[in-house]
Coordinates of C-alpha atoms in Angstrom, one line a residue:
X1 CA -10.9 -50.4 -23.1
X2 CA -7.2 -51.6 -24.0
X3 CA -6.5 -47.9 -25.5
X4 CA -8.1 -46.9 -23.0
X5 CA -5.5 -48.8 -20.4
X6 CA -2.3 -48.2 -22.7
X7 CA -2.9 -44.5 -22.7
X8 CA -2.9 -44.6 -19.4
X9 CA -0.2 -47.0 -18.9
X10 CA 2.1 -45.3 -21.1
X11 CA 1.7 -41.5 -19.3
X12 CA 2.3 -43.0 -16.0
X13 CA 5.6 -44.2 -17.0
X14 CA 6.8 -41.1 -18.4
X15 CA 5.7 -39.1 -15.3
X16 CA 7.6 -41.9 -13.4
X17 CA 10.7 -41.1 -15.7
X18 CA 10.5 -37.4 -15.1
X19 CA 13.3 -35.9 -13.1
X20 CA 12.0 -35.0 -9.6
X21 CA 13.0 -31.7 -9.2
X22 CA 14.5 -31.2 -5.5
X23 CA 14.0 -27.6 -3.7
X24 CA 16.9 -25.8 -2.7
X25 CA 17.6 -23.5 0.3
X26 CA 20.1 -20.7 0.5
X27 CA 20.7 -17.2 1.7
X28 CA 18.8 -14.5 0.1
X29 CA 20.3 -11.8 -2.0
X30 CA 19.8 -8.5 -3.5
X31 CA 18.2 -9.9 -6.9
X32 CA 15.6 -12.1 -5.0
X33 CA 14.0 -9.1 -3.2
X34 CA 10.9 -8.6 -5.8
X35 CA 10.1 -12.7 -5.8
X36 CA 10.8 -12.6 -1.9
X37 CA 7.7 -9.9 -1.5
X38 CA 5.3 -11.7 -3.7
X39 CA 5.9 -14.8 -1.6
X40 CA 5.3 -13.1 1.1
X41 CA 2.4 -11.1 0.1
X42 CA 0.5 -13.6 -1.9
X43 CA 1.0 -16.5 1.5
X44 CA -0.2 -13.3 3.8
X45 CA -3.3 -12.2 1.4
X46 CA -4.3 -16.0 0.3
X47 CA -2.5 -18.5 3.0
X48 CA -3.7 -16.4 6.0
X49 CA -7.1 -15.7 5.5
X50 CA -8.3 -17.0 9.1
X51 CA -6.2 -14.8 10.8
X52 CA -7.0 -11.2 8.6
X53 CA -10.5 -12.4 7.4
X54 CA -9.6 -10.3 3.7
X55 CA -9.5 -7.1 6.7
X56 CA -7.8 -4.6 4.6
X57 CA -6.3 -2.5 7.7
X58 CA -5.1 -6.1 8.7
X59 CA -3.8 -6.9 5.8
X60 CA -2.4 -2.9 5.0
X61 CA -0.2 -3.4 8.8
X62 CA 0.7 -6.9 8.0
X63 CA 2.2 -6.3 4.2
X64 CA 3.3 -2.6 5.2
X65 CA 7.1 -3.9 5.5
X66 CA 6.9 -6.7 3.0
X67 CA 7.4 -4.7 0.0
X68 CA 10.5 -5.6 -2.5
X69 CA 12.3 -2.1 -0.7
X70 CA 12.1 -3.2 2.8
X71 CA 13.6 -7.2 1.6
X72 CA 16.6 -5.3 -0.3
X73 CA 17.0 -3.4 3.0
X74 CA 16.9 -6.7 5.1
X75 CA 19.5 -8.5 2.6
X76 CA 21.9 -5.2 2.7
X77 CA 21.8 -5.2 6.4
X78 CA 23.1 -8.4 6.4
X79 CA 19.9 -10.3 7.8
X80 CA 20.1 -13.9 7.9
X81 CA 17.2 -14.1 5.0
X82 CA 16.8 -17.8 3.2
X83 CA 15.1 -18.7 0.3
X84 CA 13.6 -22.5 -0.6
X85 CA 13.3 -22.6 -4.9
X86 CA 12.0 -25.1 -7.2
X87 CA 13.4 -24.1 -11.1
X88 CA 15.2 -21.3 -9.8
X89 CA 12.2 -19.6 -8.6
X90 CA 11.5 -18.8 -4.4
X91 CA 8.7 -20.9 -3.0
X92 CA 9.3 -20.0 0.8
X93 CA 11.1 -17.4 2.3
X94 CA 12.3 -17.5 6.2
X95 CA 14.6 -15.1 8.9
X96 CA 16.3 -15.8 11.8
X97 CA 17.4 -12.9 14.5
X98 CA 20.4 -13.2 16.3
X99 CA 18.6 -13.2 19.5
X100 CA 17.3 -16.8 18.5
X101 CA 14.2 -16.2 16.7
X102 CA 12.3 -17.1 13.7
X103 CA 10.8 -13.9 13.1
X104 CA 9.4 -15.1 9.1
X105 CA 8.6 -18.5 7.6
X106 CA 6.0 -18.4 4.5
X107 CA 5.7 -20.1 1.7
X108 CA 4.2 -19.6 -2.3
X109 CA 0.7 -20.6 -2.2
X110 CA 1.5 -23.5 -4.9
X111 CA 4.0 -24.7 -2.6
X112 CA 1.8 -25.2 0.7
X113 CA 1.5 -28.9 2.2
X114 CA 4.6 -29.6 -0.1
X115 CA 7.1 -30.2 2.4
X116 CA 8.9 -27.5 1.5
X117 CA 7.8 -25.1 4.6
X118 CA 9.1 -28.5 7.1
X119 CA 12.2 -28.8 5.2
X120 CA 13.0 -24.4 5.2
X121 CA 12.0 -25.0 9.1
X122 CA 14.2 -27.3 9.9
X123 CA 17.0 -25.7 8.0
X124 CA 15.8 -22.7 10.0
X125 CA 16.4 -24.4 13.4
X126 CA 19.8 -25.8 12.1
X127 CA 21.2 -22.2 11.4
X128 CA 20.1 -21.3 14.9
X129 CA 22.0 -24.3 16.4
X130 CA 25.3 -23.7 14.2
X131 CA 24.8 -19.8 16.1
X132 CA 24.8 -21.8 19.5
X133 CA 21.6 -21.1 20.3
X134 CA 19.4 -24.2 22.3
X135 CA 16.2 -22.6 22.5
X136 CA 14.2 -20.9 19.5
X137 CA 11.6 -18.7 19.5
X138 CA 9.3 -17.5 16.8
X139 CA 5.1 -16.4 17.0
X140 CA 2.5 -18.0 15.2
X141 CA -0.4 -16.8 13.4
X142 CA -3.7 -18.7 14.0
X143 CA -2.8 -20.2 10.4
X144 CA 0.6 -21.5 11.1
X145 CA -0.2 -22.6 14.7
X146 CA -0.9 -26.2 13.9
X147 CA 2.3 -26.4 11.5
X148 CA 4.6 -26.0 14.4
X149 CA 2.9 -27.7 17.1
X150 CA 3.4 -30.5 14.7
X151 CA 6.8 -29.8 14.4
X152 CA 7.6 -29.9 17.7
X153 CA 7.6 -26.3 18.6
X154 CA 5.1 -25.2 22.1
X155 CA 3.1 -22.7 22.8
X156 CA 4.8 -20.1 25.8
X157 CA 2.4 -17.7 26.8
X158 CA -0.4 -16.0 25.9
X159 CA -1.6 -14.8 22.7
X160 CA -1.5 -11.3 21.7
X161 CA -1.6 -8.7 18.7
X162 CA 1.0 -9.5 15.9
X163 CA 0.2 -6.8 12.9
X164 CA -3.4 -6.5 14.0
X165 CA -4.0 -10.5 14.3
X166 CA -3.5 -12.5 17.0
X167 CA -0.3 -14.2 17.3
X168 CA 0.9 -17.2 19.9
X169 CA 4.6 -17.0 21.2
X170 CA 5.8 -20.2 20.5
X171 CA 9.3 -22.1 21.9
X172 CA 11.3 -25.2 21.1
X173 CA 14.4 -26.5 22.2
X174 CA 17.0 -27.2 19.5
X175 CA 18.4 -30.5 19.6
X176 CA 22.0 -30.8 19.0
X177 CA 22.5 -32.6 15.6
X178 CA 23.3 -36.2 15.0

């Protein structure tokens, strides 16, 4: 039983020594465009099951622009892509529009219930505000629904088709920062 406990003891503290690694979050560019589109196509095919219930047309319509082609385009374009990475390597990908919208927030399956999705969100909202925006403006999937009603963000309006699944308009209003 003492080996038992030592064994134990001892690998607790070396996870407690480890170096927590902190994600980081900055704009996209050209060389992230393959890891952006696996992000986004593994969160849409294994995060968002409830809303394209494994559907293939769904899924087909939803990934259609997601490939590593249309993400270089976005990034050439000048689109106000970000990334969140742990070790160098995208977790969670989001865009913001000029007009004020969050038109992309998903996140690496591995990386779901992390934090990391709150903390890309909130970043998300910031660049908004530092545009002068007050109000933002994104739509939810069945999956994500939850997620930003928690985050303060409200429902405005009723829901609709969004890539062949049903989508809810959502609002906030962006607090000016502290």
């Amino acid at each position: 039983m003492q080996n038992k406990r030592g064994i134990s003891q001892a690998l607790s503290s070396l996870a407690a020594a480890a170096p927590e690694v902190t994600p980081v979050i900055r704009r996209a560019n050209v060389f992230d465009a393959f890891a952006i589109s696996k992000v986004l196509t593994k969160s849409i095919r294994e995060l968002c099951v409830e809303d394209h219930q494994n559907d293939a047309q769904k899924m087909r319509l939803w990934l259609e622009n997601k490939t590593p082609e249309h993400v270089r385009e976005w990034i050439v374009s000048g689109a106000s892509l970000w990334v969140i990475e742990q070790q160098a390597a995208p977790t969670g990908v989001g865009l913001i529009t000029s007009r004020g919208e969050i038109s992309l927030l998903y996140m690496a399956p591995g990386a779901a219930g992390t934090g990391q999705g709150r903390a890309l969100l909130r970043h998300l909202e910031a660049e908004l505000r530092s545009m002068g925006k007050t109000e933002a403006y994104l739509t939810a999937t069945k999956t994500g629904l939850g997620f930003y009603l928690s985050q303060g963000w409200q429902q405005d309006g009723a829901a609709g088709p969004c890539h062949d699944v049903t989508g809810y308009p959502m609002r906030k209003l962006l607090q000016a920062s502290l």
